[in-house]
XYZ file of C-alpha atoms in Angstrom:
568
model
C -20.727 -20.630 4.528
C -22.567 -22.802 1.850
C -24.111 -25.858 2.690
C -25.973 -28.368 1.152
C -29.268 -30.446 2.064
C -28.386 -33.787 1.756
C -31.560 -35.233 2.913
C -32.974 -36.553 -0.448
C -29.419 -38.071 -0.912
C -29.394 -39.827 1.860
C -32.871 -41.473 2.741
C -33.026 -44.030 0.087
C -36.624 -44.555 0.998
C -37.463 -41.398 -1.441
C -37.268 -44.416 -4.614
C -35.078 -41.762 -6.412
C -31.878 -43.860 -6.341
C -32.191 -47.410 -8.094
C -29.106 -49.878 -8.012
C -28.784 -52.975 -9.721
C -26.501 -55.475 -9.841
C -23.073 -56.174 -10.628
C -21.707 -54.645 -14.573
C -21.180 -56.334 -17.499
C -20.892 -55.186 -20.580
C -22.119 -50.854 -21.596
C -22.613 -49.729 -25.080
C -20.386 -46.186 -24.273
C -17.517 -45.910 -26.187
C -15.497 -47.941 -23.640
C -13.245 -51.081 -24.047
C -12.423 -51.354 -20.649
C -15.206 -53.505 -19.578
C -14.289 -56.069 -22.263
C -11.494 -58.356 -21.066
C -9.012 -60.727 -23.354
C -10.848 -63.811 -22.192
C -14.286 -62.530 -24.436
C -11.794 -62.790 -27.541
C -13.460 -65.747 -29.525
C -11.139 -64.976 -33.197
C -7.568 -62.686 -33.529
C -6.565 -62.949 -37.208
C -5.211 -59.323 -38.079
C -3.598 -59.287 -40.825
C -5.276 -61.679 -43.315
C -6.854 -59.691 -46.155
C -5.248 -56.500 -47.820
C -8.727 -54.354 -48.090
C -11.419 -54.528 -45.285
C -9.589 -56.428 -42.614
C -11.574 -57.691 -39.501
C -8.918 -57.661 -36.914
C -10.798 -58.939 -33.523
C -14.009 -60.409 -32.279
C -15.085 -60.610 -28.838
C -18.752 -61.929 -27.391
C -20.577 -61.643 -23.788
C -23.853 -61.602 -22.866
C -26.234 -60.737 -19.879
C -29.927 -61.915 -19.499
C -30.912 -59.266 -21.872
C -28.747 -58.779 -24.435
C -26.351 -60.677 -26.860
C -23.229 -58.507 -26.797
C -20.308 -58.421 -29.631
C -17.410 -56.200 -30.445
C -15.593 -55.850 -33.796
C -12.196 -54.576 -34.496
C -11.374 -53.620 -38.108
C -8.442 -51.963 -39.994
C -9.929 -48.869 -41.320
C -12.828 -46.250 -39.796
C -16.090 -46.721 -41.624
C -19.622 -45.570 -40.977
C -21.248 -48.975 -39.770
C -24.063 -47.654 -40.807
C -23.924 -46.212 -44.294
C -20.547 -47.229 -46.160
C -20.112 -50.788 -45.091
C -20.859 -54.049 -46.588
C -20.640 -55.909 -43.056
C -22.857 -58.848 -42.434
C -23.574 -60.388 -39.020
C -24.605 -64.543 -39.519
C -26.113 -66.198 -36.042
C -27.299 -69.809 -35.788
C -29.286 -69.523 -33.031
C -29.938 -72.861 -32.157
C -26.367 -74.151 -33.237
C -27.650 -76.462 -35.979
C -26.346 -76.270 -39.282
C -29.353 -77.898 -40.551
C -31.567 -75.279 -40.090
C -31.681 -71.520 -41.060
C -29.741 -69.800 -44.369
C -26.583 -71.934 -45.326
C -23.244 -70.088 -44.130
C -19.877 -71.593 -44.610
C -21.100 -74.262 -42.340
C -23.689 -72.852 -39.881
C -27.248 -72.267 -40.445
C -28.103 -68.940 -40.024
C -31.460 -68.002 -38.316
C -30.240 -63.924 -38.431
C -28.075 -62.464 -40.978
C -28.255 -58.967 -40.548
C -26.679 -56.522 -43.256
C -25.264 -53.117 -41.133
C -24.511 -50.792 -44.356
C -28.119 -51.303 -45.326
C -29.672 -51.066 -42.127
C -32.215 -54.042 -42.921
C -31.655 -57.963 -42.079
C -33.652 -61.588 -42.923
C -35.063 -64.242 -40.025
C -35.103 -67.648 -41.637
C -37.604 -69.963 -40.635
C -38.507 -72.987 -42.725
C -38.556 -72.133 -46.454
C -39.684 -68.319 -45.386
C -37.884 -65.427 -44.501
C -38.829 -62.662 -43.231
C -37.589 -58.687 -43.215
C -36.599 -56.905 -40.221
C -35.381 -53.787 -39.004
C -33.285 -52.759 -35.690
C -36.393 -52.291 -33.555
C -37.349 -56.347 -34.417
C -34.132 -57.556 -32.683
C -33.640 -54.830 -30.331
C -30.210 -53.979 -31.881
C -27.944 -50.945 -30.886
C -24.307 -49.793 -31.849
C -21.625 -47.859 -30.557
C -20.300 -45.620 -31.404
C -22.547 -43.671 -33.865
C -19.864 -41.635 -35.437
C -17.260 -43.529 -38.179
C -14.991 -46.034 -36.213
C -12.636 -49.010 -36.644
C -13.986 -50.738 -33.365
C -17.559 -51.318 -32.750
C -20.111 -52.913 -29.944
C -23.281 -54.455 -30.951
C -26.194 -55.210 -28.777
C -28.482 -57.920 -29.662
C -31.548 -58.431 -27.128
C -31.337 -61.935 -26.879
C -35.327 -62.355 -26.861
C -37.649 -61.574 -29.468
C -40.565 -61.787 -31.609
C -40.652 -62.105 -35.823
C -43.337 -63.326 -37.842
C -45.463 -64.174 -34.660
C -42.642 -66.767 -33.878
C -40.626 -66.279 -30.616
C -36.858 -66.262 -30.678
C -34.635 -66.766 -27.967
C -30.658 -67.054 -28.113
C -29.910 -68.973 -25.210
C -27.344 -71.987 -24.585
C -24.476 -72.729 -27.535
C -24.625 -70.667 -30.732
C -22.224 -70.217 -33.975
C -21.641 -67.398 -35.868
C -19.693 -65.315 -38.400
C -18.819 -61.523 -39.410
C -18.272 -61.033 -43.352
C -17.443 -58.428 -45.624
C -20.111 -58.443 -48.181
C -18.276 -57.880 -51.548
C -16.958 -61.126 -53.177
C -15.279 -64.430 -52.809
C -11.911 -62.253 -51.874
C -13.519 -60.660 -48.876
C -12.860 -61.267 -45.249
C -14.555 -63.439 -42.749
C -14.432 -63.936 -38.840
C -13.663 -66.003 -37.581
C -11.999 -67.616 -41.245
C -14.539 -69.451 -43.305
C -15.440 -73.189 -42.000
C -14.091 -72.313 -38.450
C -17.073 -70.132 -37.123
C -17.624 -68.887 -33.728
C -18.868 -70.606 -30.945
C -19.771 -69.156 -27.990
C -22.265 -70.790 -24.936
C -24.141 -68.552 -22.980
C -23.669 -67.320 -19.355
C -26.569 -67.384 -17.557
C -24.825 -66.033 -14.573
C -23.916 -62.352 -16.120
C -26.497 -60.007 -14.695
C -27.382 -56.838 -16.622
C -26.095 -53.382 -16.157
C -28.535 -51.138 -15.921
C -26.920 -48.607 -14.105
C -27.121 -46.986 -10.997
C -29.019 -43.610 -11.816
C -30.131 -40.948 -9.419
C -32.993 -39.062 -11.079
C -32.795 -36.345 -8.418
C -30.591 -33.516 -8.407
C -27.494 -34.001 -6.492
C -27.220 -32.091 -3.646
C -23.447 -31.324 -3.429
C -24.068 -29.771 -6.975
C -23.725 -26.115 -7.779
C -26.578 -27.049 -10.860
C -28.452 -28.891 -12.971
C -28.425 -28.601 -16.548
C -30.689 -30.442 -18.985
C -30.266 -30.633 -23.087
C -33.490 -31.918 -24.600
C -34.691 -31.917 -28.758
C -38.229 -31.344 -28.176
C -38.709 -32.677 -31.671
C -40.015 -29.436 -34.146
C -42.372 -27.397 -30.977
C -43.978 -30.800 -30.208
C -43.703 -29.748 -26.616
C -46.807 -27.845 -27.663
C -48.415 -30.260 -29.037
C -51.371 -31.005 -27.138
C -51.253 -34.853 -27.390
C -47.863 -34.931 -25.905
C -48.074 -32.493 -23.221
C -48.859 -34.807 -20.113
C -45.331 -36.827 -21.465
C -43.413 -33.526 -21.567
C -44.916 -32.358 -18.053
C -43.892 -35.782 -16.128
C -40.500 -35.671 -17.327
C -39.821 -31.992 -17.088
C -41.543 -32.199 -13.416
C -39.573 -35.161 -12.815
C -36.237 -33.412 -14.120
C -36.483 -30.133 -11.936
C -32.967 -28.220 -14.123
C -32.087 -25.306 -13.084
C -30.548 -24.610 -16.308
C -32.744 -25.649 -19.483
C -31.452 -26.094 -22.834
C -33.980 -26.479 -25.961
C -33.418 -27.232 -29.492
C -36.190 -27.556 -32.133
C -38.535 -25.147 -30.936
C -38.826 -23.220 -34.218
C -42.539 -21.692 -34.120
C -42.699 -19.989 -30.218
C -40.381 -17.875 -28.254
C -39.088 -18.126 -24.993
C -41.690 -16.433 -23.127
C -44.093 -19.206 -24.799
C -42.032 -22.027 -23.547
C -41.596 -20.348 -19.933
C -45.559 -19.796 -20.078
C -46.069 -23.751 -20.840
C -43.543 -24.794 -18.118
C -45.495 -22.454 -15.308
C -48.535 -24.282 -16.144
C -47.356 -27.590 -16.168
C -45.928 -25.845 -12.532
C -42.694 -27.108 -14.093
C -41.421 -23.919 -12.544
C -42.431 -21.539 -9.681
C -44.097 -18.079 -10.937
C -42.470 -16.656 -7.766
C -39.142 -17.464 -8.304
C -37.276 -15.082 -11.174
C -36.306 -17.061 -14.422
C -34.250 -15.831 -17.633
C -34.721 -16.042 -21.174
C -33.084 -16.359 -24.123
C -33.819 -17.423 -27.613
C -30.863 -17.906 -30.065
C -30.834 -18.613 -34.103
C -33.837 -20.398 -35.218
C -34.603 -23.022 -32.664
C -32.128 -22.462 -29.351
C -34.392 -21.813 -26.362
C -32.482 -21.290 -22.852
C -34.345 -21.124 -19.346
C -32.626 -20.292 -16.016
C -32.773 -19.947 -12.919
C -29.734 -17.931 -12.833
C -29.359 -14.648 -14.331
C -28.529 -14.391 -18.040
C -25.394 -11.950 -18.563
C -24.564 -12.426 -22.122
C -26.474 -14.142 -25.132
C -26.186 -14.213 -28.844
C -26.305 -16.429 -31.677
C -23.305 -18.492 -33.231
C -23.744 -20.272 -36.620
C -27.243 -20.497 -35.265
C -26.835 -21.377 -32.122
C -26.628 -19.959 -28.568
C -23.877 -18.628 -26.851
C -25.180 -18.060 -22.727
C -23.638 -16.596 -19.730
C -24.852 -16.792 -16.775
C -24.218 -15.738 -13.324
C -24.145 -18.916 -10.873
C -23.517 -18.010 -7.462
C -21.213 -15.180 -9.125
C -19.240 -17.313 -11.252
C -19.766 -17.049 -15.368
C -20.586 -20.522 -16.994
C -20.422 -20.051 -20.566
C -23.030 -22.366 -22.217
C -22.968 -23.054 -26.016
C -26.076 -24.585 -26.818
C -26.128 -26.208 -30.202
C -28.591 -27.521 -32.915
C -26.123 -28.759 -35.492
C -27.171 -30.008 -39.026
C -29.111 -33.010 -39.603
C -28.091 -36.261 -41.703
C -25.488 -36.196 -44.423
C -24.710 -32.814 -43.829
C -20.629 -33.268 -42.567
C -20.107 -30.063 -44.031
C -22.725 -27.916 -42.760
C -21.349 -29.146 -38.728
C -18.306 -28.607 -39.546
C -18.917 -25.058 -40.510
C -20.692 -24.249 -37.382
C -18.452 -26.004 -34.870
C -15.399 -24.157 -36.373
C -17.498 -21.083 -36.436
C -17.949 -22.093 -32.508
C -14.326 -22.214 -31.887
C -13.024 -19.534 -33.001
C -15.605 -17.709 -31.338
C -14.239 -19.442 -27.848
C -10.562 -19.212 -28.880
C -11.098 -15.446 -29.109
C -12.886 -14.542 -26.059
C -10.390 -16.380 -23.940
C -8.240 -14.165 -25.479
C -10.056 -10.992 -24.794
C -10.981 -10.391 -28.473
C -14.830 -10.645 -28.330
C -17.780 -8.913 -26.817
C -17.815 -10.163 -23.993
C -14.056 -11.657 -23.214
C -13.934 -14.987 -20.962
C -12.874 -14.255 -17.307
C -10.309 -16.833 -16.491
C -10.911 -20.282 -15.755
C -14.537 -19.690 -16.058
C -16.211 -23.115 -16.982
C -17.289 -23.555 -20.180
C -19.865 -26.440 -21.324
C -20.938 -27.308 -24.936
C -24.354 -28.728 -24.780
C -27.268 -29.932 -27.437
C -28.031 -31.901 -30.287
C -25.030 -32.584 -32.135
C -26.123 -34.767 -34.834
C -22.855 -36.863 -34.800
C -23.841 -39.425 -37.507
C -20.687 -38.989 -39.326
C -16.913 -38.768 -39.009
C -15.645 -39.362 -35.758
C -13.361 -36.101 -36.399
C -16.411 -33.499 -35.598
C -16.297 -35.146 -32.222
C -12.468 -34.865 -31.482
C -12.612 -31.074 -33.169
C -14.861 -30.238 -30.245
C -12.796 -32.466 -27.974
C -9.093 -30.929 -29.324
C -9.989 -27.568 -30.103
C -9.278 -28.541 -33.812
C -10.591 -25.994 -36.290
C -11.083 -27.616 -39.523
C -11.003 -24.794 -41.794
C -8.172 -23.012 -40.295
C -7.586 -20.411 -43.508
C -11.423 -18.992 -42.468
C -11.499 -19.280 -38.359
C -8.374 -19.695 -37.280
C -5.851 -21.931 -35.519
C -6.123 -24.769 -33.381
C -6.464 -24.403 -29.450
C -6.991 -26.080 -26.406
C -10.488 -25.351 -24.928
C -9.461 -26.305 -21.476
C -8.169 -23.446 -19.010
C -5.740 -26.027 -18.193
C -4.751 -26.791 -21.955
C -5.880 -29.878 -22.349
C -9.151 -30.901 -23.875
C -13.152 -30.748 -23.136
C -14.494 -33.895 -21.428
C -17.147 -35.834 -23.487
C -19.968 -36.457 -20.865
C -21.220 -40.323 -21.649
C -23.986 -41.063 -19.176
C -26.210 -44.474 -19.245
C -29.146 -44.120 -20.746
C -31.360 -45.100 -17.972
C -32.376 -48.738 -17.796
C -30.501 -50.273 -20.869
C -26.989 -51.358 -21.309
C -26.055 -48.317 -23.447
C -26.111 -44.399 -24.063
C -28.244 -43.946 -26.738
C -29.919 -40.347 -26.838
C -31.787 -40.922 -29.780
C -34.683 -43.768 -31.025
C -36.939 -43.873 -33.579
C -38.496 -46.976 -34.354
C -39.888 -45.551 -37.312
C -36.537 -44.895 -39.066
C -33.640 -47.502 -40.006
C -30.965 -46.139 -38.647
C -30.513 -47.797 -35.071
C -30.807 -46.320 -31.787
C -27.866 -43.706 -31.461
C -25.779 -40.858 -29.311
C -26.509 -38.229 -31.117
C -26.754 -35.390 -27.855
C -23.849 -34.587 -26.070
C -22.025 -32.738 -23.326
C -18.859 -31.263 -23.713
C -17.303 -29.494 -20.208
C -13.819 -27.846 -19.342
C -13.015 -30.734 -16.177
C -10.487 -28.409 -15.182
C -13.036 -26.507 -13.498
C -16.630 -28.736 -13.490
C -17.313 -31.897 -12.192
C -20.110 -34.106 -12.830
C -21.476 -35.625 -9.859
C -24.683 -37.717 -11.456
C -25.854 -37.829 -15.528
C -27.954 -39.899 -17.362
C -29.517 -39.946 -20.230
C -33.493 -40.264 -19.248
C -35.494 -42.990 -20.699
C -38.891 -43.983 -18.596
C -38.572 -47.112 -20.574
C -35.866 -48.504 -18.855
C -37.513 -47.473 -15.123
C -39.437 -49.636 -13.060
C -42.943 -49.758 -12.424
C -42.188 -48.815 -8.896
C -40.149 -45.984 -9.814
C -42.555 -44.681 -12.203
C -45.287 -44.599 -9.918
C -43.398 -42.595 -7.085
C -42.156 -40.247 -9.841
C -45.863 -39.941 -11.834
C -44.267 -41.317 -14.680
C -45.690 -43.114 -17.841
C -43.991 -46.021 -18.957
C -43.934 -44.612 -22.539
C -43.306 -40.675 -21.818
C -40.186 -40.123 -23.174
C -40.553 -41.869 -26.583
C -43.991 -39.951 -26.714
C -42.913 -36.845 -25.724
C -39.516 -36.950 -28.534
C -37.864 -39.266 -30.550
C -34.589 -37.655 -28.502
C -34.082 -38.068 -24.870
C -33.369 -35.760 -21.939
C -29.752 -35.324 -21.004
C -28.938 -34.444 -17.575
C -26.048 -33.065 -15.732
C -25.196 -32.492 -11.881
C -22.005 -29.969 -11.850
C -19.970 -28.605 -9.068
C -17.247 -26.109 -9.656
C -14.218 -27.572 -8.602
C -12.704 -24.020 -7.837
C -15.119 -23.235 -4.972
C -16.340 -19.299 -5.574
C -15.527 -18.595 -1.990
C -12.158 -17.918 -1.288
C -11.919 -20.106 1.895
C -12.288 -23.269 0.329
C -11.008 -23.320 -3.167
C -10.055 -26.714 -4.269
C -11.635 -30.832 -3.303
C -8.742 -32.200 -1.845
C -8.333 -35.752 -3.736
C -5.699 -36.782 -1.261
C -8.046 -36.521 2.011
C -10.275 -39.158 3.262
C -11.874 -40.391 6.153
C -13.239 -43.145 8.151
C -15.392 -45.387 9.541
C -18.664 -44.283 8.028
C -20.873 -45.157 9.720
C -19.570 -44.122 12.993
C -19.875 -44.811 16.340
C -18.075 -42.766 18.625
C -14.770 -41.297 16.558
C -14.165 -40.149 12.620
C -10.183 -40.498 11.935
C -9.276 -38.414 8.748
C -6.290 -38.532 6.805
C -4.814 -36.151 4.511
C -1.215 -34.850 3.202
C -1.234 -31.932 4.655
C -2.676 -30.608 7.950
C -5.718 -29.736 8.532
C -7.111 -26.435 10.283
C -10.642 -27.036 11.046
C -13.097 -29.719 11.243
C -17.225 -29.047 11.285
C -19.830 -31.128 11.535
C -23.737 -30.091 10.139
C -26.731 -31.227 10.069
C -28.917 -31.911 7.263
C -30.305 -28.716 7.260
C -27.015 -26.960 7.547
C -27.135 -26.213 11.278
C -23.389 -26.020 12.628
C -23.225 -28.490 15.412
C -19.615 -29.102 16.094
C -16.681 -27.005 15.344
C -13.189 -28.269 16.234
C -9.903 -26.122 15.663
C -7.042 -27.530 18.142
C -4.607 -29.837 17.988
C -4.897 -30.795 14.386
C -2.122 -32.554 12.170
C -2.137 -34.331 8.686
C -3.849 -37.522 10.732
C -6.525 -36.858 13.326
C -9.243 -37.993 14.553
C -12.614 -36.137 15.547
C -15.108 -37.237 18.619
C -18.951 -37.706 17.783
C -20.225 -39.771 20.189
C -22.455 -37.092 21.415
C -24.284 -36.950 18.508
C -27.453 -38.933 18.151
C -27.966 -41.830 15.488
C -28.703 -40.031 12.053
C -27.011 -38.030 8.975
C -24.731 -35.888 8.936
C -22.213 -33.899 6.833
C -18.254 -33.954 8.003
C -16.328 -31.002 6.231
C -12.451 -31.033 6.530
C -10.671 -27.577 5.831
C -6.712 -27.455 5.762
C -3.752 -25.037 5.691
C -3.326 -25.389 2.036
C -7.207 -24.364 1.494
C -8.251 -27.556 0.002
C -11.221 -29.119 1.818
C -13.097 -32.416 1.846
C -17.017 -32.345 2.452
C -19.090 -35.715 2.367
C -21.775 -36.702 4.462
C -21.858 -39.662 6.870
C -24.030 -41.648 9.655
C -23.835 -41.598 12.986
C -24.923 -45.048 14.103
């Protein structure tokens, strides 16, 4: 029977788990942590062209937080003529006249630049000078905007703190739209009791996973690049995947990379790894046997044999920048490519239900619609590749894997202080939910770790914006169709309770159960109970002394519930 050691999960004392406080506001493609009471202007409806529907505002000790609602997707970024005016200090006296505020910040989005008033200067900034980060990357007609709420320009500190005023505008002419409406500009005081949240990441693998998978641009082969080296080897030894998934190593082959990770002992020379090197630049390390590769639109197509299940991995490098076409290409080139081997015309047909994830640098910098064709199954160019599908076994479509990048407010996967274009998501992970579950991700940033953390973990403060100007992405999966035949299915109607416990664990379920087991940490059996068991029952475990443990719950139906508890 397969077990699991759940004693780095447990002992918290290991400084590989980090929790923070209670959540605010997360740049992640989410509304639902905004609430109606954050609405500071609601005027849809008032100008025929570019129409700015809603504004909302929060704020944590860090960061200055907005979200815009418009009428039409745009690229915030590239095609817009929005402009953001803050008085900082609330006095229209001071600062770049506004329709009634003075502006310390006006920032212009479409050109990716902004001005800091002070006096009779100004001076030029970019994103990295205000901290500033938006979400979503891709074309949208709702946006969130992170300001940090702290920082330096000129040699002058800036701090927005108590009441400030403030406008949105459409930069094209007297006819264009304002929020809120010219003369009636925002105002908006400060909490100072909203704590920021950083998220609760767990760097180390999670235990009840059947893997760990990791996507990382390693930036053109820089992970041979001498000067970089001690970055890559802290985060790759801090990482451990069992599955790892390279793009932009153009210049050395697999066996290089797997050469550089056993002498970084990144990975054991005793243990057996597999290699595979796809298209140009798609490098794919595992500890699991590799079945099946080949190249797709250059990129990788890998199956491989966990614990005698295929996963199908598409590993992906899309096209850089402006090039909507060139993605679009490849993803439908992708799809049809999946749409046949589920259907058993390809070289190596899809066994049923076999999970499939879709992994890599995705370059997402332009319509939102290469993102839902992944999603939907939606081939673009359906005269070359093909009809639409579903992706899912279950027909409905991939999940979009958002984690936290680690330490800010957000889940950005890309930074480059050197460019203008702000802080982005431009990695993903794609999975089929039907038969994967994601038990911990993040998105890896030492930045955003503490010093404490980074010492335990012999971490750098600055490794991962050394190492790449992309960050790690990390999943934990489990197959939620167990390979054994016992236990095929998490029960999601089965729970159980007190934890800890003293002297009995009642569990609850709708249907009755057949067997009830107790392990250790190490997987030793230590009780096994089979009689008198209904649909509510309760288990005795007062004989066991004070520590962790792992309860599994088996009924008639085959579904099962496994978690681990303490004995007090």
């Amino acid at each position: 029977m397969k077990m699991y050691l759940l004693i780095t999960h447990l002992l918290l004392h290991l400084a590989l788990f980090y929790s923070v406080n209670a959540q605010t506001i997360i740049l992640d493609e989410s509304i639902s942590d905004w609430s109606d009471n954050d609405i500071v202007a609601n005027e849809k409806g008032d100008n025929t062209t570019l129409d700015f529907e809603t504004l909302s505002v929060s704020n944590d000790e860090t960061y200055l937080f907005l979200r815009l609602k418009i009428n039409n997707e745009l690229l915030l970024q590239s095609n817009s003529n929005i402009l953001f005016a803050l008085d900082i200090d609330n006095n229209a006296q001071t600062g770049f006249a506004v329709e009634g505020i003075g502006s310390e910040l006006i920032f212009n989005f479409g050109n990716r630049t902004g001005k800091i008033y002070r006096g009779n200067n100004d001076f030029e900034i970019f994103h990295d000078d205000i901290g500033l980060i938006t979400s979503p990357t891709v074309s949208s007609d709702e946006f969130e905007i992170a300001i940090e709420r702290r920082f330096n320009v000129g040699g002058t500190e800036y701090f927005i703190g108590n009441d400030i005023s403030f406008y949105f505008l459409d930069n094209r002419g007297s006819t264009s739209d304002y929020i809120p409406n010219r003369g009636n500009a925002a105002r908006y005081t400060l909490n100072e009791n909203l704590i920021s949240n950083n998220s609760n990441f767990q760097i180390e693998k999670d235990p009840l996973s059947d893997f760990r998978i990791l996507s990382y641009n390693v930036r053109r082969d820089d992970i041979f690049d001498p000067s970089k080296a001690e970055a890559y080897q802290n985060i790759l030894q801090t990482l451990i995947p069992d599955v790892f998934c390279f793009q932009e190593i153009y210049d050395n082959s697999a066996q290089d990379v797997y050469d550089r990770l056993i002498s970084w002992n990144v990975l054991d020379p005793n243990d057996e790894w597999f290699l595979a090197k796809n298209g140009n630049d798609i490098i794919t390390i595992s500890k699991f046997p590799i079945k099946f590769d080949r190249e797709i639109g250059g990129n990788g197509m890998i199956v491989l044999d966990v614990n005698n299940r295929d996963v199908i991995v598409f590993n992906l490098h899309l096209p850089c920048c402006d090039n909507d076409q060139g993605r679009v290409n490849e993803i439908d080139q992708m799809l049809a490519l999946i749409r046949e081997s589920k259907n058993g015309n390809s070289s190596y047909p899809f066994a049923e239900n076999s999970p499939i994830v879709i992994l890599g640098d995705m370059n997402f910098v332009g319509f939102s619609s290469q993102v839902n064709s992944i999603i939907n199954g939606d081939v673009i160019n359906t005269s070359q590749y093909g009809n639409d599908f579903s992706i899912d076994w279950d027909n409905s479509g991939l999940a979009d894997l958002i984690p936290q990048t680690t330490g800010f407010s957000s889940s950005f996967t890309w930074k480059n202080t050197s460019s203008s274009f702000f802080p982005g998501r431009l990695d993903y992970i794609f999975y089929t939910d039907s038969q994967l579950e994601s038990l911990n991700s993040l998105v890896f940033n030492t930045r955003g770790i503490n010093e404490q953390a980074l010492l335990s973990n012999n971490l750098n403060l600055r490794d991962t914006e050394t190492a790449s100007d992309h960050s790690p992405l990390i999943s934990d999966f489990k197959f939620k169709v167990e390979v054994s035949n016992s236990k095929p299915i998490v029960n999601q109607y089965l729970k159980f309770y007190p934890n800890p416990a003293t002297d009995r664990i009642f569990v609850e379920s709708n249907n009755k159960a057949k067997e009830i087991n107790v392990y250790a940490v190490d997987g030793t059996l230590i009780i096994k109970h089979m009689e008198d068991l209904s649909s509510s029952t309760f288990l005795e475990v007062e004989v066991l002394q004070s520590g962790y443990y792992i309860l599994e719950v088996l009924l008639i139906d085959g579904t099962y519930l496994r978690k681990p508890f303490v004995k007090k």
